[in-house]
Coordinates of C-alpha atoms and ligand atoms in Angstrom, one line a residue:
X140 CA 20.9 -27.5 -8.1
X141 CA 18.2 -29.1 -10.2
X142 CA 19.3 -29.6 -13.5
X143 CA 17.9 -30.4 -17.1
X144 CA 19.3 -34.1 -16.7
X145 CA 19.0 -34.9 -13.4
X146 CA 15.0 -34.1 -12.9
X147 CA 13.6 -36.4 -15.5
X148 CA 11.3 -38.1 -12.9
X149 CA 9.4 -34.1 -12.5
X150 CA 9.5 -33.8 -16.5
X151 CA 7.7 -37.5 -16.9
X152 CA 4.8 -36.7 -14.5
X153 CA 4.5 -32.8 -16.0
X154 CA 5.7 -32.7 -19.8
X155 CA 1.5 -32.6 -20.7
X156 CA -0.1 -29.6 -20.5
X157 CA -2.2 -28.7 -17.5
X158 CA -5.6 -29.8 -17.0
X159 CA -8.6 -27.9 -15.9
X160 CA -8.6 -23.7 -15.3
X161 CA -4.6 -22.2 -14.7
X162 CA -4.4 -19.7 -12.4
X163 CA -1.0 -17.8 -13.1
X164 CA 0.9 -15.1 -13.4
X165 CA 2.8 -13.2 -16.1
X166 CA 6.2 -11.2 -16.4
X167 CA 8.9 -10.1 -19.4
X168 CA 12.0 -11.0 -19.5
X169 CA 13.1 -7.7 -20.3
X170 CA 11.2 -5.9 -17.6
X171 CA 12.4 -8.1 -14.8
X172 CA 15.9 -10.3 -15.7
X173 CA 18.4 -7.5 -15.7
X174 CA 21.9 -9.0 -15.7
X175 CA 22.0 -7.3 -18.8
X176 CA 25.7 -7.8 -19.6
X177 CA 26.4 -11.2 -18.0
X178 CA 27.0 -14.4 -19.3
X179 CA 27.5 -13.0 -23.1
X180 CA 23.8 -11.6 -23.5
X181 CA 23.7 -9.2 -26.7
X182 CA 22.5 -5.8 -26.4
X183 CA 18.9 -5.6 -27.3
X184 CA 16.7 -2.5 -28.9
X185 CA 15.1 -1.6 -25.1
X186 CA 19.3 -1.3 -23.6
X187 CA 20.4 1.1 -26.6
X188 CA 16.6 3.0 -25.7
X189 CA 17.4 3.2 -22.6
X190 CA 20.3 4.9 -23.1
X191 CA 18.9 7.6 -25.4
X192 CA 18.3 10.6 -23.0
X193 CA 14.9 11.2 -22.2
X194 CA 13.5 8.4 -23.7
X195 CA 12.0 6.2 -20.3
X196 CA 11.2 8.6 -16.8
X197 CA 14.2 9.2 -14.4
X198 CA 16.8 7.6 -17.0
X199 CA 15.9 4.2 -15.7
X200 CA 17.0 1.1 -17.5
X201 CA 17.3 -2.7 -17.4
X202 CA 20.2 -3.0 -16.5
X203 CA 19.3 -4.6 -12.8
X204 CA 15.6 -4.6 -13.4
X205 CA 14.8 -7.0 -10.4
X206 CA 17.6 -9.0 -10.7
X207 CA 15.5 -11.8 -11.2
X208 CA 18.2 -13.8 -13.6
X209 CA 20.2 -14.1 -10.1
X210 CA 17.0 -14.2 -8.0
X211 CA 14.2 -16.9 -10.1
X212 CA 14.7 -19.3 -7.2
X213 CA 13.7 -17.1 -4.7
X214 CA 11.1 -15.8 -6.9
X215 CA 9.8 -19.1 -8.1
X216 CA 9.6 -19.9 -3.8
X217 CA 7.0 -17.1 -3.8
X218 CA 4.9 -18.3 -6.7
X219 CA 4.6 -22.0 -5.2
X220 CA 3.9 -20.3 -1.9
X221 CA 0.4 -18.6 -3.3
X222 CA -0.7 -21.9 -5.1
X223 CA 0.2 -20.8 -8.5
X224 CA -0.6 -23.2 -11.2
X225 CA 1.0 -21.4 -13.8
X226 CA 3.9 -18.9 -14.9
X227 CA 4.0 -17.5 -18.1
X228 CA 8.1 -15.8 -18.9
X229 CA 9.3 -14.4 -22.0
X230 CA 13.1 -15.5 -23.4
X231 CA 15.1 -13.2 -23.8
X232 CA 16.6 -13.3 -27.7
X233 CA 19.6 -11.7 -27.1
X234 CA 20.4 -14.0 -24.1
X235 CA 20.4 -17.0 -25.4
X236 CA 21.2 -15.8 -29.7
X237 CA 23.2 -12.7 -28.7
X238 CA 23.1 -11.2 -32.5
X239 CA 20.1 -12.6 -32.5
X240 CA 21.0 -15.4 -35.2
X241 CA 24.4 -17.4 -35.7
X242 CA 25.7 -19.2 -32.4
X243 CA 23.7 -19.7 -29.3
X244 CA 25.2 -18.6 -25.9
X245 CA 24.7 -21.8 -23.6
X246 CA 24.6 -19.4 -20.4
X247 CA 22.0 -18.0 -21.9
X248 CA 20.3 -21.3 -22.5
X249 CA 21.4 -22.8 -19.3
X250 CA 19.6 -19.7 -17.4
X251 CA 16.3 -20.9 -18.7
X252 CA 17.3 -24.5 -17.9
X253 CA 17.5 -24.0 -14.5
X254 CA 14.0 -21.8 -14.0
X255 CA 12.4 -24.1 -16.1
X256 CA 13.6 -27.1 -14.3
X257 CA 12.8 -24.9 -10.6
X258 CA 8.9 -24.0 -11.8
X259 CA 8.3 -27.6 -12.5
X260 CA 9.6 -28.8 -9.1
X261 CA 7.1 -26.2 -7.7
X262 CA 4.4 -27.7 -9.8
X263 CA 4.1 -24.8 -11.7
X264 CA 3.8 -25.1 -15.3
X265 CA 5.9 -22.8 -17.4
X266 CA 4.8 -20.7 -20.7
X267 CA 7.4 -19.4 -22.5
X268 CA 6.6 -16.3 -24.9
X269 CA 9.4 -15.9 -27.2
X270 CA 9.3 -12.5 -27.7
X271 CA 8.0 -9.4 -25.4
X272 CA 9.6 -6.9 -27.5
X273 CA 13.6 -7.1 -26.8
X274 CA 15.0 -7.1 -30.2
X275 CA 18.6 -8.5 -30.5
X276 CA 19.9 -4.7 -31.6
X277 CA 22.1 -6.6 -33.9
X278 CA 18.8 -7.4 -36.1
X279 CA 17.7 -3.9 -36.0
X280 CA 21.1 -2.9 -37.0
X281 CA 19.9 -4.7 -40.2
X282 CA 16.1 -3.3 -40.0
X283 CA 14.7 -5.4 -37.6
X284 CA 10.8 -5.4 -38.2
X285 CA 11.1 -3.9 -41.1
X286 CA 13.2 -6.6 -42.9
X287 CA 11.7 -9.1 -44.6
X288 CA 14.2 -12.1 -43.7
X289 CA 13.5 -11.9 -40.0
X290 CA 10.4 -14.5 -40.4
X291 CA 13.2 -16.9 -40.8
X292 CA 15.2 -15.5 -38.0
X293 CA 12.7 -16.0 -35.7
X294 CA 11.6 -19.3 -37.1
X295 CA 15.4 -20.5 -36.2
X296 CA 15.2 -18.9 -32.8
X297 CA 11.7 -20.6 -32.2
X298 CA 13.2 -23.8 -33.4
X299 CA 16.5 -23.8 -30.7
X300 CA 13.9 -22.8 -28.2
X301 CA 11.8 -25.9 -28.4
X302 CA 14.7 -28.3 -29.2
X303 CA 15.9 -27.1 -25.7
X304 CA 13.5 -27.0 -23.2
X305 CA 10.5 -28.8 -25.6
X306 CA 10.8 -31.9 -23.3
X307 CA 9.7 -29.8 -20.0
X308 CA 8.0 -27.3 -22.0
X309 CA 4.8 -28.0 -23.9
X310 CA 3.0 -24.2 -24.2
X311 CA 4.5 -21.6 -26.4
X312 CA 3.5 -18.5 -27.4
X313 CA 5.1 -16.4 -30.3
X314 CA 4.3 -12.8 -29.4
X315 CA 2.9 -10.9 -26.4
X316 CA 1.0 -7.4 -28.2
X317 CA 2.2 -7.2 -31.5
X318 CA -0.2 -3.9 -31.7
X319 CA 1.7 -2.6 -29.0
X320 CA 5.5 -3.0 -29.6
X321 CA 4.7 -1.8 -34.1
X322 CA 2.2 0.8 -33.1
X323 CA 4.6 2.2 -30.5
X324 CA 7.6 1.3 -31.8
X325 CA 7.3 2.4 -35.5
X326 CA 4.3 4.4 -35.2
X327 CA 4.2 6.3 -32.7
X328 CA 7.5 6.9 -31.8
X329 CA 7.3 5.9 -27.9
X330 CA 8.8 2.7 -27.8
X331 CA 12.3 1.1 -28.6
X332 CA 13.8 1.7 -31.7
X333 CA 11.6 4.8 -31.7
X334 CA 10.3 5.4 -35.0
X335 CA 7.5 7.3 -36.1
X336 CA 6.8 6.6 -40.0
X337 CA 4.1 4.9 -41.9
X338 CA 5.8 3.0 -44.4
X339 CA 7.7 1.4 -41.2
X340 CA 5.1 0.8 -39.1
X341 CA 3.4 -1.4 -42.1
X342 CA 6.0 -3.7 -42.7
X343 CA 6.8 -4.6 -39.2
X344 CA 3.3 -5.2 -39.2
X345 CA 3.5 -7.8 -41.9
X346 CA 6.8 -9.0 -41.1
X347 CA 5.7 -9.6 -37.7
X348 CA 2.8 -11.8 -38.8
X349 CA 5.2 -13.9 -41.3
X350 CA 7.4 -14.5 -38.4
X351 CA 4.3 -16.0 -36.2
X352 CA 3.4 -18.2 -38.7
X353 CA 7.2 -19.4 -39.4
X354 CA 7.5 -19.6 -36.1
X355 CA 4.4 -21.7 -35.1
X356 CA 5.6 -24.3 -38.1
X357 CA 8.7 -24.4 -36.3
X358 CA 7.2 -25.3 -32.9
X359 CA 5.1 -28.0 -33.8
X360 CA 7.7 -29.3 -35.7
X361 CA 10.3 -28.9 -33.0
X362 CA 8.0 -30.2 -29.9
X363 CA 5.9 -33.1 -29.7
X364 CA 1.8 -32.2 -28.0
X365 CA 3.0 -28.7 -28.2
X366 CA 0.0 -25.9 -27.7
X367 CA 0.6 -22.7 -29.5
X368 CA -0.8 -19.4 -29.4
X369 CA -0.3 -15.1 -29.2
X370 CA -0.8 -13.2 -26.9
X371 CA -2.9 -10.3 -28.0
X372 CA -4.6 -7.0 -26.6
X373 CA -8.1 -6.7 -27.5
X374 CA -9.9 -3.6 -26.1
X375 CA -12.7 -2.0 -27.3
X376 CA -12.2 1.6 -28.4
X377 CA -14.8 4.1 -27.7
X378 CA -15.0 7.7 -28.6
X379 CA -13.5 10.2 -26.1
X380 CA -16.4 12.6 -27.6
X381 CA -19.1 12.2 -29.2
X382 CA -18.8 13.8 -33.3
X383 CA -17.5 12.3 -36.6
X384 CA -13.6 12.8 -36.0
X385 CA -13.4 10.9 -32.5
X386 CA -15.7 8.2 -34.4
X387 CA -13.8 7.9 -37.0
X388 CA -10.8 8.0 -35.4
X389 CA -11.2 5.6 -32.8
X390 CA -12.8 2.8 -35.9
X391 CA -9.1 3.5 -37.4
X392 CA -7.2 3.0 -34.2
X393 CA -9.3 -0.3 -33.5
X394 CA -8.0 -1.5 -36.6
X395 CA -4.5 -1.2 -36.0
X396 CA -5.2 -2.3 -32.0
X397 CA -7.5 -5.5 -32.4
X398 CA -7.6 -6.7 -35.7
X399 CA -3.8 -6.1 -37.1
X400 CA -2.6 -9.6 -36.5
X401 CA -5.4 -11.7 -34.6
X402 CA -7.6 -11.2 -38.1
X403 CA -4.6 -11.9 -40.7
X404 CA -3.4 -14.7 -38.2
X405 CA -7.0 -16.5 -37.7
X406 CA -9.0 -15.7 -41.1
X407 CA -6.4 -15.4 -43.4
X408 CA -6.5 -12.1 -45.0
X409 CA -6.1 -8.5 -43.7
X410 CA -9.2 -5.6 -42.2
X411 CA -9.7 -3.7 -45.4
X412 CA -9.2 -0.6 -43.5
X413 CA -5.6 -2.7 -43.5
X414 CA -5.3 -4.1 -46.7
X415 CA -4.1 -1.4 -49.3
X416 CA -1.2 -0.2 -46.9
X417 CA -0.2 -4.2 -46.6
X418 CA -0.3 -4.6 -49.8
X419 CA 3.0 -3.5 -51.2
X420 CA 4.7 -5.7 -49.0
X421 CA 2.6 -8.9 -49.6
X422 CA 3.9 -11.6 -51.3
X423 CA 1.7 -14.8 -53.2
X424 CA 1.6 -17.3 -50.2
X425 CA 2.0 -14.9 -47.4
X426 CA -1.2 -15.1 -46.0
X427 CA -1.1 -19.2 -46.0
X428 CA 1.9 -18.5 -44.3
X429 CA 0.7 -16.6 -41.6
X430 CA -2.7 -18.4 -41.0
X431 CA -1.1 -21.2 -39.1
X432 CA -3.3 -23.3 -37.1
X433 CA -3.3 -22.4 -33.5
X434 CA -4.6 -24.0 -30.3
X435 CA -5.1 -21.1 -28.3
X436 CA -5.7 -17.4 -27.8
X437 CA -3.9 -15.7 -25.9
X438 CA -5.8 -12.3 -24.4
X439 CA -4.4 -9.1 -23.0
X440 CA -7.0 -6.5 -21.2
X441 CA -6.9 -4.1 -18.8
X442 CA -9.6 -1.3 -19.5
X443 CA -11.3 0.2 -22.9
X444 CA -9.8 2.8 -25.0
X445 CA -11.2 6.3 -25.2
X446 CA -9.7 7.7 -28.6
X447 CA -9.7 11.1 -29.7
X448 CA -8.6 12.5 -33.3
X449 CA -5.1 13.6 -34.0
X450 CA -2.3 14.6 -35.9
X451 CA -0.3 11.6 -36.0
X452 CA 0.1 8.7 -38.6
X453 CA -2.9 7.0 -37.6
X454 CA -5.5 10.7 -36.9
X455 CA -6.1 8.8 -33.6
X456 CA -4.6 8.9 -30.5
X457 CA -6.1 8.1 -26.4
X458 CA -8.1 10.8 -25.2
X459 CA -9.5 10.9 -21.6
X460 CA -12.4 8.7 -20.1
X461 CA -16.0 10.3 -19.3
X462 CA -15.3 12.0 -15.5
X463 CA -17.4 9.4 -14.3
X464 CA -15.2 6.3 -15.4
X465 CA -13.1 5.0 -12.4
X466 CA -9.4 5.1 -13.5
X467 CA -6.2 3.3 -12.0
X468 CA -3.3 5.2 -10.8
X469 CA -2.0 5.0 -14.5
X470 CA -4.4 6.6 -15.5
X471 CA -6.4 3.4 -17.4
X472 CA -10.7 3.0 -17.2
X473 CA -11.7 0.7 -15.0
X474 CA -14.7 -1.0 -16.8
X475 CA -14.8 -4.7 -15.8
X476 CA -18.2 -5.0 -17.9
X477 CA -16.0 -4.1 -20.8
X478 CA -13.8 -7.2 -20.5
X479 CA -16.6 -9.4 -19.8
X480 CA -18.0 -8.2 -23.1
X481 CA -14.6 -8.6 -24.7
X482 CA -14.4 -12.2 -23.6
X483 CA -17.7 -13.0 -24.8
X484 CA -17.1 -11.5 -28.3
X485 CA -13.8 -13.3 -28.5
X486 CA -15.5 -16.6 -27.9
X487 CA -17.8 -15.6 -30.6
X488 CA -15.7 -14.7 -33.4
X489 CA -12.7 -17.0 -32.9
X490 CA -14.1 -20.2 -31.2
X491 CA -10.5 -21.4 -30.0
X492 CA -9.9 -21.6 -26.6
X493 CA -8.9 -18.2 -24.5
X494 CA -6.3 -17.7 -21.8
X495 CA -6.4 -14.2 -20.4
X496 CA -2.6 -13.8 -20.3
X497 CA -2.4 -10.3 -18.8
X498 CA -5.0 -8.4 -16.5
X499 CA -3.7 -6.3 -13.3
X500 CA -3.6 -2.9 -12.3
X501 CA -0.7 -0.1 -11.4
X502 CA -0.9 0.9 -7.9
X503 CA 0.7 3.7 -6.0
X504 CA 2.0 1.2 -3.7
X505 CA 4.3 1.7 -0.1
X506 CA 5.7 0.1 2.7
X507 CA 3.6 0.9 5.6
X508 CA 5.0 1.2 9.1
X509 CA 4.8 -2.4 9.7
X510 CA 6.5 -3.1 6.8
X511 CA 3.3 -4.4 4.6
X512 CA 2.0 -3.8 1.6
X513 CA -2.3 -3.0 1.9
X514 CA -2.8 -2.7 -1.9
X515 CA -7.0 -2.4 -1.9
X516 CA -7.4 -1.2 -5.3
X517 CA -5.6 -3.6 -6.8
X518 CA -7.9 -6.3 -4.3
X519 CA -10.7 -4.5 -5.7
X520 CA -9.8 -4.2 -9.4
X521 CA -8.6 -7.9 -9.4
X522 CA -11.6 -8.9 -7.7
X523 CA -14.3 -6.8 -10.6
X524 CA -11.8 -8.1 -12.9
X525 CA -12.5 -12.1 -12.3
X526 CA -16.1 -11.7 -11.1
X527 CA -16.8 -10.1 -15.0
X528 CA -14.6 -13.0 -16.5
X529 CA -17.0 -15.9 -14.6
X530 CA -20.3 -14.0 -15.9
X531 CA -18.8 -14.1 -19.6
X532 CA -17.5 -18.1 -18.7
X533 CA -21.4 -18.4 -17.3
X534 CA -22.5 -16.9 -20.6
X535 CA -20.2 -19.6 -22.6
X536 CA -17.2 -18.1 -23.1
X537 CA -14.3 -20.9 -23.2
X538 CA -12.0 -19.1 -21.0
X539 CA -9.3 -21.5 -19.7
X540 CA -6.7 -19.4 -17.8
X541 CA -6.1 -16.5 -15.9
X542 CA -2.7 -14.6 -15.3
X543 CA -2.5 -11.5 -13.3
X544 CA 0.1 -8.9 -14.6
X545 CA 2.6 -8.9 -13.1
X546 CA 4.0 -11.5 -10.5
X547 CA 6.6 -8.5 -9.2
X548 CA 6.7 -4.9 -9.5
X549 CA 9.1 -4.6 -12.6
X550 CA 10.2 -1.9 -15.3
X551 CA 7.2 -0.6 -17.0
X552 CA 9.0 0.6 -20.2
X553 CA 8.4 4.5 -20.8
X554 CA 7.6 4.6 -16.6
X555 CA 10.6 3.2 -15.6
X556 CA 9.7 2.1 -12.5
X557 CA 7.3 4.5 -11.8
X558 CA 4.5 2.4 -11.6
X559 CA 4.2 -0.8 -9.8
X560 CA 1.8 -3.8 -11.3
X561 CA 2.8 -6.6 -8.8
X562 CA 1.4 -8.9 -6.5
X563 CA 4.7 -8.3 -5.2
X564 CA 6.2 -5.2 -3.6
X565 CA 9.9 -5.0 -4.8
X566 CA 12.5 -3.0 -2.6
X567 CA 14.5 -1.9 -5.6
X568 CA 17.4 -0.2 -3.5
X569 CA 17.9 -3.9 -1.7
X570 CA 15.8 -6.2 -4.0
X571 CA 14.0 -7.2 -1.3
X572 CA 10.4 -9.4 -1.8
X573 CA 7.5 -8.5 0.1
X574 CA 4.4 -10.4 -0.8
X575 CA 1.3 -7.2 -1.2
X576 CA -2.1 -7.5 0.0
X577 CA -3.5 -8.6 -3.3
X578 CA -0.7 -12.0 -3.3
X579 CA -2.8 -13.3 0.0
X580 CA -6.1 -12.7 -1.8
X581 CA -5.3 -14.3 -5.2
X582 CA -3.8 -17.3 -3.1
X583 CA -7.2 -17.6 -1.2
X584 CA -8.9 -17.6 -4.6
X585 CA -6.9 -20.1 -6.3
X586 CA -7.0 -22.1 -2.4
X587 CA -11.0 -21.9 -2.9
X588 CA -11.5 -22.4 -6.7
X589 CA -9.1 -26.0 -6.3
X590 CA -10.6 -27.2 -2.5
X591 CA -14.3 -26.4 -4.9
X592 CA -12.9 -28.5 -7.7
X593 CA -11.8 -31.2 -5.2
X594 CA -15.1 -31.6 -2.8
X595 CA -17.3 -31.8 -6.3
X596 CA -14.9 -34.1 -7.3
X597 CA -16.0 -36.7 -4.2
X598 CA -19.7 -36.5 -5.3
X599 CA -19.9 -36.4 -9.0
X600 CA -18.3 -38.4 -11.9
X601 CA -15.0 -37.0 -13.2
X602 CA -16.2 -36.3 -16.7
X603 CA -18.7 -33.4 -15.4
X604 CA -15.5 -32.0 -12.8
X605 CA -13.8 -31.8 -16.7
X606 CA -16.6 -30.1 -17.7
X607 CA -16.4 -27.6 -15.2
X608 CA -13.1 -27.0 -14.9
Ligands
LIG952 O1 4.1 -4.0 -18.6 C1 3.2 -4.2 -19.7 C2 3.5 -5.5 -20.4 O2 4.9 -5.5 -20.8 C3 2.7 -5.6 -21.6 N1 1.3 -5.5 -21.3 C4 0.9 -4.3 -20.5 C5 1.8 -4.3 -19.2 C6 1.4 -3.0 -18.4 O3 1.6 -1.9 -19.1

């Protein structure tokens, strides 16, 4: 076994960031470690979920997930096999800080020792997100989101997690879609710990925001060269019909989707459709606090919204797409134009560099009689998908990275695992790997994109490959 000690030759030649457009992958630790009661992890908010009847289709849980905490090798085999050069992975809080604060649990810690330690043997250049929305349930036991005090918490978990694996790890990111875990989670009602109130949903808005910016001090002070970012969704919200309340309602719910945290985060002060519901909970300094340099911006997309009016918190809630609008088998628009527009707007209003962290596709999926997996759509989505992303790179946006969610079919929170997002068809019943359709053709692209890099390389000077890249 490779270990953090003995592999110091691999962490000298890769403890820089890559160079040059990443082609990678993303997962959650949540949605794919299970081992959910080994090695002293705590529980978190998504376990006690779980558990609640009726909360996530068919009862499903993480409680084996894809077994990956036992399985990384094997799965980190099949990401060096299609040429990634990048893997981003979320910790999991209650792993490695099982009540969330207090002592660390070194099998936790060790866990992401050893899959650290195996992507960078592959060549593979790990991202660690520190949280995808598995709260140690011993925090929300004491508010969670809602509590003021958990900036520092998560500025001491950030800190343990780039003391440890700061040397082998130089990207971090401090949340994947804030919008999605408060608006769901204390807004809405959907998500783990299930809350629908206003009040609620505004603090673990604002708390959530402190903690990034606690958190990023404590990376950079933590990790030498470190790059920082979030990960955030950013999709345009359109009316589901045309009249005032739709309108209306879908300017509110872009509010709360896009500009919650990348607006407070980047310019320093809240939307003023924001402001006046922040504003009991802001204190003098806050926004200092949360406007914390970053080197990066981290971008989730999949499709546009369509929004309709409703009765909830917000008046707003998704409606359906025009008939004409392609949709995947979850249901979601399939408008690549939009993402090259939401690219190029990006570029425009933040002017940081942009990784698209997440973009994939659910898939009805099966085994066929040869035992393959001929996923076309998602070929096809993947394919619109990337083709709209070089017309918005032609156009000048500073797109750096591009991660297809997921790497492995996995638990899709409400869905269970109803709907599969993988370039990689897991057997559940035997955890059994089986590469799709759609791993063969993202190999050939990354194959192409590099062997393009490498024969303009022979004929021009290296400073204009840089600039291509
Ligand atoms: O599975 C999720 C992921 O956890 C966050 N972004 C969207 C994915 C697909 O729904």
């Amino acid at each position: 076994m490779m270990t953090a000690k003995s592999n110091s030759q691999t962490r000298r030649a890769l403890h820089s960031p890559k160079s040059g457009f990443l082609w990678g992958a993303s997962t959650s630790c949540f949605q794919i470690e299970g081992a959910a009661h080994i090695d002293g992890r705590g529980d978190s908010i998504w376990d006690v979920y779980c558990r609640q009847q009726g909360r996530v289709k068919d009862g499903d849980t993480g409680e084996v997930a894809c077994d990956h905490y036992h399985r990384y090798a094997e799965d980190v085999a099949l990401m060096r096999d299609m040429g990634l050069d990048a893997y981003r992975f979320s910790i999991a809080w209650p792993r490695v800080l099982p009540t969330g604060r207090g002592a660390a649990n070194e099998p936790g810690l060790a866990f992401y020792d050893r899959l650290v330690d195996a992507l960078l043997a592959a060549n593979i250049e790990p991202w660690i997100c520190l949280y995808h929305w598995d709260l140690p349930q011993a925090l929300d036991d004491v508010g969670g989101w809602q509590n003021r005090d958990i900036a520092g918490w998560f500025a001491d978990y950030a800190a343990l997690i780039g003391r440890r694996y700061g040397d082998r790890v130089k990207r971090f990111a401090t949340f994947n879609e804030p919008c999605v875990f408060t608006l769901f989670g204390y807004g809405f009602g959907w998500h783990a710990p299930g809350i629908a109130d206003k009040a609620a949903l505004h603090k673990a808005i604002h708390h959530v925001n402190l903690s990034h910016g606690a958190a990023i001090d404590a990376l950079r002070s933590a990790v030498r060269d470190v790059s920082v970012g979030a990960v955030h969704n950013r999709q345009p919200c359109y009316t589901a019909t045309p009249g005032p309340d739709d309108e209306a309602a879908a300017r509110r719910f872009s509010v709360y989707w896009n500009d919650a945290f990348p607006h407070p985060q980047h310019f320093a002060c809240y939307p003023p459709a924001l402001a006046e519901a922040i504003e009991p909970y802001l204190r003098p300094g806050d926004m200092a606090q949360i406007a914390r340099p970053v080197d990066w911006f981290g971008l989730n997309h999949y499709s546009p919204h369509y929004i309709k009016a409703d009765s909830n918190l917000l008046g707003a809630t998704f409606g359906a797409p025009p008939a004409e609008v392609p949709r995947t088998s979850i249901g979601w628009p399939i408008v690549p134009g939009a993402f090259r527009d939401t690219l190029l707007d990006l570029h425009r209003q933040f002017r940081v560099p942009i990784y698209v962290m997440e973009n994939g596709t659910a898939s009805e999926d099966q085994l066929d009689s040869r035992g393959a997996v001929q996923d076309d759509n998602r070929i096809l989505y993947l394919r619109a998908y990337t083709d709209a992303m070089n017309e918005a790179i032609a156009a000048g946006a500073d797109v750096r990275g591009y991660f297809v969610w997921s790497l492995l079919d996995n638990f899709e929170w409400g869905s269970g695992y109803s709907q599969r997002f993988g370039l990689v068809y897991v057997d559940f019943a035997t955890q059994r790997r089986i590469p799709k359709a759609s791993a063969r053709w993202y190999s050939d692209v990354i194959a192409a994109k590099r062997s393009a890099r490498v024969s303009v390389a022979a004929h021009v000077p290296a400073e204009a490959v840089a600039a291509q890249s």
